[in-house]
mmCIF file of C-alpha atoms in Angstrom:
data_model
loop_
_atom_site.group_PDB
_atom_site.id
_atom_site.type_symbol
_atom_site.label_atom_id
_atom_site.label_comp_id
_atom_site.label_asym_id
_atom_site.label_seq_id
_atom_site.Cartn_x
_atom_site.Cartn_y
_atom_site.Cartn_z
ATOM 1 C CA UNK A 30 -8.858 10.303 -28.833
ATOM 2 C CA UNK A 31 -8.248 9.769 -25.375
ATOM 3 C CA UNK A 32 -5.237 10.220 -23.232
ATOM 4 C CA UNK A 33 -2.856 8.111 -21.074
ATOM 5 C CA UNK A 34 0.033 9.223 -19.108
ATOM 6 C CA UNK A 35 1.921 6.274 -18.159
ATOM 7 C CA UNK A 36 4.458 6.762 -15.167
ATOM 8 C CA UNK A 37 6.480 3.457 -15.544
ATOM 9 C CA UNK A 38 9.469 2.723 -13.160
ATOM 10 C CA UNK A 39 12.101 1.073 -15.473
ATOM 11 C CA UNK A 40 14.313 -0.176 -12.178
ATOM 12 C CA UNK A 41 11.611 -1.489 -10.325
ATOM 13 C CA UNK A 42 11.947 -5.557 -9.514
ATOM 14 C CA UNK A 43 13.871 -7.188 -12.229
ATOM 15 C CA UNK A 44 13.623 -4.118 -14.675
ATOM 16 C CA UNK A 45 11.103 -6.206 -16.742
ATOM 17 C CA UNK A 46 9.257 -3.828 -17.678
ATOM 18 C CA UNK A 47 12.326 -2.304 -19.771
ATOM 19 C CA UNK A 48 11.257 -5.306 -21.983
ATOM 20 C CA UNK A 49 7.451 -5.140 -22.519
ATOM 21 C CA UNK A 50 6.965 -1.714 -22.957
ATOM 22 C CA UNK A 51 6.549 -1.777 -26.535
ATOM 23 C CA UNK A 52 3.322 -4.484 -26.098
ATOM 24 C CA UNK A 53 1.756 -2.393 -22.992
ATOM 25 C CA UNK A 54 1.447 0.737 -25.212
ATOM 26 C CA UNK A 55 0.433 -1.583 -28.123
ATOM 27 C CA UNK A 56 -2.103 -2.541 -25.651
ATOM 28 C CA UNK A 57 -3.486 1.268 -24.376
ATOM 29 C CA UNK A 58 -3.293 2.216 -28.147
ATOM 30 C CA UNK A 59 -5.498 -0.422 -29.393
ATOM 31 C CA UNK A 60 -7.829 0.732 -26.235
ATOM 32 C CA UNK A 61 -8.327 3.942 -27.684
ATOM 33 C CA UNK A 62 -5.606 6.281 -25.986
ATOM 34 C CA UNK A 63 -2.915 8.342 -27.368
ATOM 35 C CA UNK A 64 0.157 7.392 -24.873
ATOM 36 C CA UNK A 65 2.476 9.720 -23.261
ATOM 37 C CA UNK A 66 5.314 7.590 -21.283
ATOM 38 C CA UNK A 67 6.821 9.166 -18.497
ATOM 39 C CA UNK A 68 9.766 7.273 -17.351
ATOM 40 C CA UNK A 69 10.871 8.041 -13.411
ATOM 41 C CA UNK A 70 14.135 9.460 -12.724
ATOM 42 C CA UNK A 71 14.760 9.645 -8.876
ATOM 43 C CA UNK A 72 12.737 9.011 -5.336
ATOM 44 C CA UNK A 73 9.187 11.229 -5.925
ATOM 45 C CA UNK A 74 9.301 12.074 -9.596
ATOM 46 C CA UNK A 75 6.346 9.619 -10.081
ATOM 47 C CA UNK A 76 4.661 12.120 -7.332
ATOM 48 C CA UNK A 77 5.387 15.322 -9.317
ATOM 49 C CA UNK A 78 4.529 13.615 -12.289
ATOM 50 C CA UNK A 79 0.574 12.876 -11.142
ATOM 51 C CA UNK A 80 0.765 16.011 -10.354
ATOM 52 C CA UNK A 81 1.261 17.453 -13.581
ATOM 53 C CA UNK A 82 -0.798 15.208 -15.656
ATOM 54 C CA UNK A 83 -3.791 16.181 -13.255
ATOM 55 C CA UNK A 84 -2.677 19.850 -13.747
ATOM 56 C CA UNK A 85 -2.091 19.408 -17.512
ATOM 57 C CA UNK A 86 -6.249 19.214 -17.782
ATOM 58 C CA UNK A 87 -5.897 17.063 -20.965
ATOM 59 C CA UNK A 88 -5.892 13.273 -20.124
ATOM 60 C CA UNK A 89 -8.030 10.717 -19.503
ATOM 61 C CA UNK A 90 -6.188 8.279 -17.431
ATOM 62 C CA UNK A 91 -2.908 7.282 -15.261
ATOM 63 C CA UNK A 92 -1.715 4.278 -15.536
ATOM 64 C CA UNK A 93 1.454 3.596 -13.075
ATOM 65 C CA UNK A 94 4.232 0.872 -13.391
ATOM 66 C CA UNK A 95 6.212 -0.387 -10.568
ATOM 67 C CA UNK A 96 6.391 -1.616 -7.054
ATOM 68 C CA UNK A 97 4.027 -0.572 -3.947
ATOM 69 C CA UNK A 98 6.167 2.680 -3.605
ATOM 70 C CA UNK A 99 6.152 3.721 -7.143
ATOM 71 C CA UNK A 100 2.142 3.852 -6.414
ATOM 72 C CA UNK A 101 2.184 5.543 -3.255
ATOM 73 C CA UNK A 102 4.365 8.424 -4.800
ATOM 74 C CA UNK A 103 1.762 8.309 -7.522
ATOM 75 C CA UNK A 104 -0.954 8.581 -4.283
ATOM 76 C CA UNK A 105 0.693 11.553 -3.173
ATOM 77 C CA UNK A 106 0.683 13.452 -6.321
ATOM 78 C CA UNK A 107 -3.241 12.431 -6.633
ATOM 79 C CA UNK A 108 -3.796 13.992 -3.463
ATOM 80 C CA UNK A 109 -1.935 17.017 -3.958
ATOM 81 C CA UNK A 110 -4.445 18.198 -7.033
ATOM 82 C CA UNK A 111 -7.337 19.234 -7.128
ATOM 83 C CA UNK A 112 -8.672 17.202 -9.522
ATOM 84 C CA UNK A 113 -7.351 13.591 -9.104
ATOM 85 C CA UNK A 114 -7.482 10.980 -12.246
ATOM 86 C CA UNK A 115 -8.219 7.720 -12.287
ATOM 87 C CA UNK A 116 -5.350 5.666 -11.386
ATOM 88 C CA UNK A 117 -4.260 2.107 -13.221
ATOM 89 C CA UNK A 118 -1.346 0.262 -11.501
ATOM 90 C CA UNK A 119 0.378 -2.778 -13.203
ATOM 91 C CA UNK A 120 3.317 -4.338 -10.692
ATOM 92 C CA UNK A 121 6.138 -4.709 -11.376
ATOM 93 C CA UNK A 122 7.482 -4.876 -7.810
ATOM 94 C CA UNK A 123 8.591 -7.368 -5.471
ATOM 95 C CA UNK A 124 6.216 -8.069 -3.515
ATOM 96 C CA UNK A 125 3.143 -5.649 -4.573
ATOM 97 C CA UNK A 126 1.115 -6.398 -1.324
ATOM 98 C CA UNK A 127 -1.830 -3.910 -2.889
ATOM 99 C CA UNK A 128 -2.123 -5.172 -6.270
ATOM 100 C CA UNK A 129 -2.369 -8.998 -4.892
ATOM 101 C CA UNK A 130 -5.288 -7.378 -2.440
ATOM 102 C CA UNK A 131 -6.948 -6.047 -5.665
ATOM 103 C CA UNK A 132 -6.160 -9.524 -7.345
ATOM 104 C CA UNK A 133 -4.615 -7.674 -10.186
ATOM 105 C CA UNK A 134 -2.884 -10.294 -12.449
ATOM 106 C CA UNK A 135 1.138 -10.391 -12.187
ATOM 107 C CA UNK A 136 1.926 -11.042 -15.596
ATOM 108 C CA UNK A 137 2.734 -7.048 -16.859
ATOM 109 C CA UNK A 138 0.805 -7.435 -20.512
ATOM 110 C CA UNK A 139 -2.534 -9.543 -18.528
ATOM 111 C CA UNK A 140 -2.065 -6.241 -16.316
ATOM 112 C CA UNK A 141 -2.646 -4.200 -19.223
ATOM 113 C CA UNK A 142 -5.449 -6.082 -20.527
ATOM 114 C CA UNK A 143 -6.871 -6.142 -17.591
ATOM 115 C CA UNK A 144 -7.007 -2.386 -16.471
ATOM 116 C CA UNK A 145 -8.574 -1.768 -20.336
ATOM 117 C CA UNK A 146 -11.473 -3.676 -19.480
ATOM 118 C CA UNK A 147 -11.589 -2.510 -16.656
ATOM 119 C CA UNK A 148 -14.190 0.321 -14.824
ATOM 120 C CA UNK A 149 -13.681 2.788 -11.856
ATOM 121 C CA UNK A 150 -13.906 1.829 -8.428
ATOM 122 C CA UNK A 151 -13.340 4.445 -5.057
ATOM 123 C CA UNK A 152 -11.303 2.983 -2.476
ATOM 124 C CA UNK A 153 -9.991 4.582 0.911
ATOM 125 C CA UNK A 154 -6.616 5.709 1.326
ATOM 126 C CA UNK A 155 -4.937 7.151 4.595
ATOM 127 C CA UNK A 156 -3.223 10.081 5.685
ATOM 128 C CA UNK A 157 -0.620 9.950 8.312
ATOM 129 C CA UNK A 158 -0.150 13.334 9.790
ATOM 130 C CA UNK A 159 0.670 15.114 6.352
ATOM 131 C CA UNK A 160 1.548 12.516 4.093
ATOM 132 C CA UNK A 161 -1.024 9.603 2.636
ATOM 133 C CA UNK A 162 -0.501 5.706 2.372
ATOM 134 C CA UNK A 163 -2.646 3.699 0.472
ATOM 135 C CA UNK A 164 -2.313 -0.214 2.784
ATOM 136 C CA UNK A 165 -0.152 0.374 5.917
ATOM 137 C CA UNK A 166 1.691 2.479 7.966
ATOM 138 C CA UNK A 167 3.822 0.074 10.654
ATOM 139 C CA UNK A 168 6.177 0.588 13.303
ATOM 140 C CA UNK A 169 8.001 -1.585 15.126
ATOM 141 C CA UNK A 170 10.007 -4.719 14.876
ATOM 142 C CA UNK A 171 10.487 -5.754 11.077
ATOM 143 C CA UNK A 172 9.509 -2.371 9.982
ATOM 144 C CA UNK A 173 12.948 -1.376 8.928
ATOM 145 C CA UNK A 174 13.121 -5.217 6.937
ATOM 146 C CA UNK A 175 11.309 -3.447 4.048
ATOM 147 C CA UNK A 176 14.051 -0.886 3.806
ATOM 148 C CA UNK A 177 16.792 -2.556 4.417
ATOM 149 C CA UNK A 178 16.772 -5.224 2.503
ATOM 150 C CA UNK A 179 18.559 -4.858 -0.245
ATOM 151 C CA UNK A 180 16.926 -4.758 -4.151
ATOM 152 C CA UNK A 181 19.451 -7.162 -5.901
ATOM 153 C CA UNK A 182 18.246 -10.006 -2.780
ATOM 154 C CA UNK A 183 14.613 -8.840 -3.271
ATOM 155 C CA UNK A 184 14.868 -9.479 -7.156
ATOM 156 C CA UNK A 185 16.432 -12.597 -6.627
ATOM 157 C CA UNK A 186 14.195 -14.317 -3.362
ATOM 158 C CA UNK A 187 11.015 -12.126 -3.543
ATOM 159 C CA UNK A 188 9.097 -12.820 -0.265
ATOM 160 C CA UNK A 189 11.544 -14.587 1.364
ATOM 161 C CA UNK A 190 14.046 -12.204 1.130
ATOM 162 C CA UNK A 191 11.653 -10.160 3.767
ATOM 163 C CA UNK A 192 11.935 -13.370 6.204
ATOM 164 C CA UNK A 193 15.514 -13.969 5.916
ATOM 165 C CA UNK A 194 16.471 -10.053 6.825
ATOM 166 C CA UNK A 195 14.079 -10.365 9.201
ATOM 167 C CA UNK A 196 15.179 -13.363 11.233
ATOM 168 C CA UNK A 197 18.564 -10.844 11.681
ATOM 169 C CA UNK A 198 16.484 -8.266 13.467
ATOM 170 C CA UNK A 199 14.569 -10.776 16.115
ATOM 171 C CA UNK A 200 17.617 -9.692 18.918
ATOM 172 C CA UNK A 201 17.473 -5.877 18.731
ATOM 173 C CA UNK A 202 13.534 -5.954 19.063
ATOM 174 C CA UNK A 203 12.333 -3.709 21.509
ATOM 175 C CA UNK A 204 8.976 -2.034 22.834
ATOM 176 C CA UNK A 205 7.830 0.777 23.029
ATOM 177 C CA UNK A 206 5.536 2.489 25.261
ATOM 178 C CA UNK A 207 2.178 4.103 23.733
ATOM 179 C CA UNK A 208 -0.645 5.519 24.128
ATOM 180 C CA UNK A 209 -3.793 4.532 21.219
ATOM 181 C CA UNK A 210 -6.276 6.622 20.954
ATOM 182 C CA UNK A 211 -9.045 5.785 18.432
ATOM 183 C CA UNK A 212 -12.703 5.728 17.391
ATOM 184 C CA UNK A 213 -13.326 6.864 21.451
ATOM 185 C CA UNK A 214 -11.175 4.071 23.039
ATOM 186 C CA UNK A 215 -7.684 4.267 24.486
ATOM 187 C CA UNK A 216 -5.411 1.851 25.139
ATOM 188 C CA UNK A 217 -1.731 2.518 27.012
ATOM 189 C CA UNK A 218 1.024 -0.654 26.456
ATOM 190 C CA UNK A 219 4.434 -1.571 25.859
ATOM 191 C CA UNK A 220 3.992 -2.434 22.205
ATOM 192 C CA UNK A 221 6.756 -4.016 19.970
ATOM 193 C CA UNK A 222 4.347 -3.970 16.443
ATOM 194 C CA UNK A 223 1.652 -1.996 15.014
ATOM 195 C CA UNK A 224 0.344 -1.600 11.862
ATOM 196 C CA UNK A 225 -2.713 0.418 10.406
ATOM 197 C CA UNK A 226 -3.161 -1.387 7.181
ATOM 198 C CA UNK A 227 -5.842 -2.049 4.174
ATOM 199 C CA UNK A 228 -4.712 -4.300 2.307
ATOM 200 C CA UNK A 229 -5.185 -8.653 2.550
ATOM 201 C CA UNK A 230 -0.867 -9.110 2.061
ATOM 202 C CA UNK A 231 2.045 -7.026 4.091
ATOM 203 C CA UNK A 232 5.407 -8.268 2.523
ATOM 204 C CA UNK A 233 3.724 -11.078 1.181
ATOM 205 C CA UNK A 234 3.946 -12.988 4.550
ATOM 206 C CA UNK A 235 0.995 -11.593 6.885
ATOM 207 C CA UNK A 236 -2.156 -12.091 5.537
ATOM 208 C CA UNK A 237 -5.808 -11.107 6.418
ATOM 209 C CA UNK A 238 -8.527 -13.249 5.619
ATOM 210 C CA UNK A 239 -11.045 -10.773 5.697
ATOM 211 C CA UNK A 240 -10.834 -7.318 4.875
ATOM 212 C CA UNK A 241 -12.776 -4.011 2.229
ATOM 213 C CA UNK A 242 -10.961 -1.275 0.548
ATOM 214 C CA UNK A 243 -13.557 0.885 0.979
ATOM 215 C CA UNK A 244 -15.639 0.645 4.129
ATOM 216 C CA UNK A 245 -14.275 3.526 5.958
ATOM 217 C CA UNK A 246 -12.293 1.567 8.289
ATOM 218 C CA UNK A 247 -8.648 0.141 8.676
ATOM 219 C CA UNK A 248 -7.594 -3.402 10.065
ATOM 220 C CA UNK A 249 -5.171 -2.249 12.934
ATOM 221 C CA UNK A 250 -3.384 -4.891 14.776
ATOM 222 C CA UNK A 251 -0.627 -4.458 18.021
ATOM 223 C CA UNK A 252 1.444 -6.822 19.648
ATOM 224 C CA UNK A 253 2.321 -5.590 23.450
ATOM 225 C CA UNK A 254 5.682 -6.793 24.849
ATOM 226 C CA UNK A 255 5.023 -10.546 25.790
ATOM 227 C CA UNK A 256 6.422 -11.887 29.486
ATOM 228 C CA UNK A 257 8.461 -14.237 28.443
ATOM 229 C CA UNK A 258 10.601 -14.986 25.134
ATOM 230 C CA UNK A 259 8.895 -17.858 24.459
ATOM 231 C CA UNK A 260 5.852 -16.675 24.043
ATOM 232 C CA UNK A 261 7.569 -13.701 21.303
ATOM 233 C CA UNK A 262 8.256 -16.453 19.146
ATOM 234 C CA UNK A 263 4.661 -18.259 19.407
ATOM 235 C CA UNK A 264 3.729 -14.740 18.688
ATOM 236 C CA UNK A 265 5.927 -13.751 15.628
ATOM 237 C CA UNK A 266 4.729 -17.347 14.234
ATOM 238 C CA UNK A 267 1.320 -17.075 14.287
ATOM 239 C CA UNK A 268 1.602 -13.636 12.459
ATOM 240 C CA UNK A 269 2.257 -15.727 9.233
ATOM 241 C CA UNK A 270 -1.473 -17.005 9.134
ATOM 242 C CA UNK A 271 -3.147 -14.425 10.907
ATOM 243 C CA UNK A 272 -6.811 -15.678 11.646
ATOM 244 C CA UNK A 273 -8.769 -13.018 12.894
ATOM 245 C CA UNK A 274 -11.051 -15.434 15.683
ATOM 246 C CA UNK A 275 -7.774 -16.392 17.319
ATOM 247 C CA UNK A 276 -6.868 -16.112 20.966
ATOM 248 C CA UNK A 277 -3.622 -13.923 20.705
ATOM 249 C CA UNK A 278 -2.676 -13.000 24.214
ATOM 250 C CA UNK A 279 -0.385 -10.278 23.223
ATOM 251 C CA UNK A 280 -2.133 -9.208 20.050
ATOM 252 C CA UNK A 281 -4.651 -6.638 19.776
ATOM 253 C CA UNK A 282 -6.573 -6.674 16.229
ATOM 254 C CA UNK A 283 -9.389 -4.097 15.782
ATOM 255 C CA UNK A 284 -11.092 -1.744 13.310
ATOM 256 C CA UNK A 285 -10.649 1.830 13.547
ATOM 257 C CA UNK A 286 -11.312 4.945 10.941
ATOM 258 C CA UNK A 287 -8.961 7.579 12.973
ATOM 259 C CA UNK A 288 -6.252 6.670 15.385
ATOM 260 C CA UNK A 289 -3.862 8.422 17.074
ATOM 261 C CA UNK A 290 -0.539 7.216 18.809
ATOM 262 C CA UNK A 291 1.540 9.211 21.210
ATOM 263 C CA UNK A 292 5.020 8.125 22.944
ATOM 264 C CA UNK A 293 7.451 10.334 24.475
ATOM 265 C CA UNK A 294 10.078 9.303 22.186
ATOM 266 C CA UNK A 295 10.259 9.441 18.205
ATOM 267 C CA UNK A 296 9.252 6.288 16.704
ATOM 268 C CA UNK A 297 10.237 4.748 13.117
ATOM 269 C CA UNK A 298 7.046 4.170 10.696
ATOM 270 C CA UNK A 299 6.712 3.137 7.210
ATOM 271 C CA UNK A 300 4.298 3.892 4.753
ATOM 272 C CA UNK A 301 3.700 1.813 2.041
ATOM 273 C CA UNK A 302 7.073 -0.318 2.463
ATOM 274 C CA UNK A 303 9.253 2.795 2.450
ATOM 275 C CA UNK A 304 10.166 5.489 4.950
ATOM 276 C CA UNK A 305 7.572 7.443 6.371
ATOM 277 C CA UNK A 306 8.723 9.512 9.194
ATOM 278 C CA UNK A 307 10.396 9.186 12.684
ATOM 279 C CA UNK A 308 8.013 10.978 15.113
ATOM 280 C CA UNK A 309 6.033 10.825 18.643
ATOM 281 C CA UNK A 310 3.280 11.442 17.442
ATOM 282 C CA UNK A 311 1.092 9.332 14.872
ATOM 283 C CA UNK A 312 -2.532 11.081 13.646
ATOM 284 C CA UNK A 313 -4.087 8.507 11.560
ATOM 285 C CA UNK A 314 -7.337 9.162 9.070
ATOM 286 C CA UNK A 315 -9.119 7.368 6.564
ATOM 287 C CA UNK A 316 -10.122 9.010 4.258
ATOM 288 C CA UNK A 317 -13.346 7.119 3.099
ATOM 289 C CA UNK A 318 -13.704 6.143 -0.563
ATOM 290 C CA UNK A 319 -10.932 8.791 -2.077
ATOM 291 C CA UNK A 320 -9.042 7.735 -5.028
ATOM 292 C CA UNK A 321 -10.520 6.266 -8.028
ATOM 293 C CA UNK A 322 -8.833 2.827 -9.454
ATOM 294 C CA UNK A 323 -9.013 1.842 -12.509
ATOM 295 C CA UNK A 324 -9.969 -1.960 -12.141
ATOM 296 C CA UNK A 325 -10.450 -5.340 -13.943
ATOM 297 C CA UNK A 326 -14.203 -6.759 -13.484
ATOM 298 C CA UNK A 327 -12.987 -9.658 -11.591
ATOM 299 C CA UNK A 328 -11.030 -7.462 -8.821
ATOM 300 C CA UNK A 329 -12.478 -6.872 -4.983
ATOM 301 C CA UNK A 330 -15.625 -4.085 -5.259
ATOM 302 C CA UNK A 331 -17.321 -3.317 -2.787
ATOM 303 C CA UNK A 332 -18.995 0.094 -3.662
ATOM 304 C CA UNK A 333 -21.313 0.541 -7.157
ATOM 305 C CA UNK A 334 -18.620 0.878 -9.865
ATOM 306 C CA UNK A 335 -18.588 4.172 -12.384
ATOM 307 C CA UNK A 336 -18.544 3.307 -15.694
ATOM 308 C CA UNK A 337 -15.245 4.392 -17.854
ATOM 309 C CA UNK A 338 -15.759 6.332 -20.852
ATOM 310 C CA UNK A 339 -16.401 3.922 -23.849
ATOM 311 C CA UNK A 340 -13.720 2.624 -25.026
ATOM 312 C CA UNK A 341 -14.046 3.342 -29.566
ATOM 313 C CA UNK A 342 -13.432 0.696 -31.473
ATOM 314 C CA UNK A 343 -9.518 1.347 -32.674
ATOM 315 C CA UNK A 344 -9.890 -0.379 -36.295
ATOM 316 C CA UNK A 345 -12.657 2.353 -36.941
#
């Protein structure tokens, strides 16, 4: 029989998952896998558990529970070994800006379902300096929106929590002056945003309409200091339908596969939706086609899929 090691986080959005545990291993078992369930305890403990069950040498399979930083800590353990698993993720966050990319289905037991008839697809992850992000690492104004809002509003308002805390921010924005080096360009501005992302959804709000997990490349978009206030908030506004053919005066959207980012004073990033590091200076890499998912046939794939093993029949 095969084996699962399923790293669920029991806190994570409304603790729902607390209730449908029982039918998500009902649904692995029937799969074919004997379940281990690995509840998290504290910040990284989903990170030191990939690493053992990749260590361990006898399963099969992750599957992860949670929001977008449950998964990145999972990431990180990945990384870390030698010999990375397959990777499921069923979210149970609130906003789970990868899974929506990945069109995985929000209901936790269709998740399941889902993953099980699923097959394994390779799709780029970043490092930043020495630690990996799997859809964006952002600094900026609204960065800090992801952290500090608190969970109790985010269970309650989901997305819009992330506008509301954000609207508080819009009079302490600053910019900050950088110099962007990538793919043989540079650029030197007073930037307010940035993000390196791969992923359609940030918080829920932004939203690209075009975009490949596994091409080799990030979307990277910057927003230099506008002239005049008015044209922030034209700005800021326009960032929640970003259309890629647009005009943007102050916005800079491009592709890139390594970046670097260099200010002489330490700048706030997140990775993921959670703290990343405070630093002045930013080395970016994708690293092309590096984790394998485990994903439902009707998800984005972009590279030739590798079959999972069969799947026996569990009445047999």
């Amino acid at each position: 029989m095969k084996k699962l090691y399923f790293i669920c986080n029991l806190l994570s959005g409304k603790s729902i998952m607390r209730n449908k545990l029982a039918g998500v291993v009902d649904i692995f078992t029937k799969a074919g896998y004997e379940v281990v369930i690995r509840p998290t305890q504290a910040r990284m403990d989903a990170c030191s558990a990939a690493e053992y069950a990749c260590l361990e040498g006898s399963y099969d399979l992750i599957v992860c529970s949670g929001g977008d930083g449950t998964l990145n800590e999972v990431v990180q353990g990945l990384m870390y070994s030698e010999k990375p698993l397959p990777v499921g993720y069923i979210p149970c966050g609130s906003t789970n800006d990868f899974a929506r990319g990945l069109r995985i289905p929000m209901d936790i037991e269709a998740a399941a379902e889902w993953l099980m008839c699923g097959h394994l697809y390779h799709c780029d992850i970043g490092v930043f300096n020495r630690r990996y992000f799997l859809y964006i690492a952002a600094f900026g104004a609204f960065t800090a929106t992801v952290i500090d809002t608190p969970q109790n509003i985010k269970n309650a308002l989901g997305h819009a929590a992330y506008l509301l805390n954000a609207m508080t921010q819009v009079s302490n924005i600053r910019p900050f002056h950088l110099k962007v080096e990538y793919d043989g360009e540079v650029l030197e501005d007073d930037y307010l945003f940035g993000m390196v992302t791969n992923t359609a959804s940030v918080g829920g709000v932004l939203k690209l309409k075009s975009f490949m997990l596994d091409d080799g490349t990030f979307e990277v978009m910057l927003i230099r200091n506008p002239a005049r206030t008015i044209d922030l908030h034209h700005t800021l506004r326009a960032l929640l339908n970003i259309d890629e053919d647009m005009d943007w005066t102050y916005v800079q959207f491009f592709r890139a596969s390594h970046l670097r980012f260099i200010s002489n004073e330490e700048i706030f990033w997140t990775l993921d939706g959670e703290y990343g590091e405070k630093t002045s200076y930013a080395e970016i890499s994708n690293l092309h086609r590096a984790l394998p998912l485990c994903i439902g046939d009707d998800s984005i794939h972009n590279n030739e899929p590798v079959d999972m093993p069969q799947q026996e029949d569990a009445s047999e």
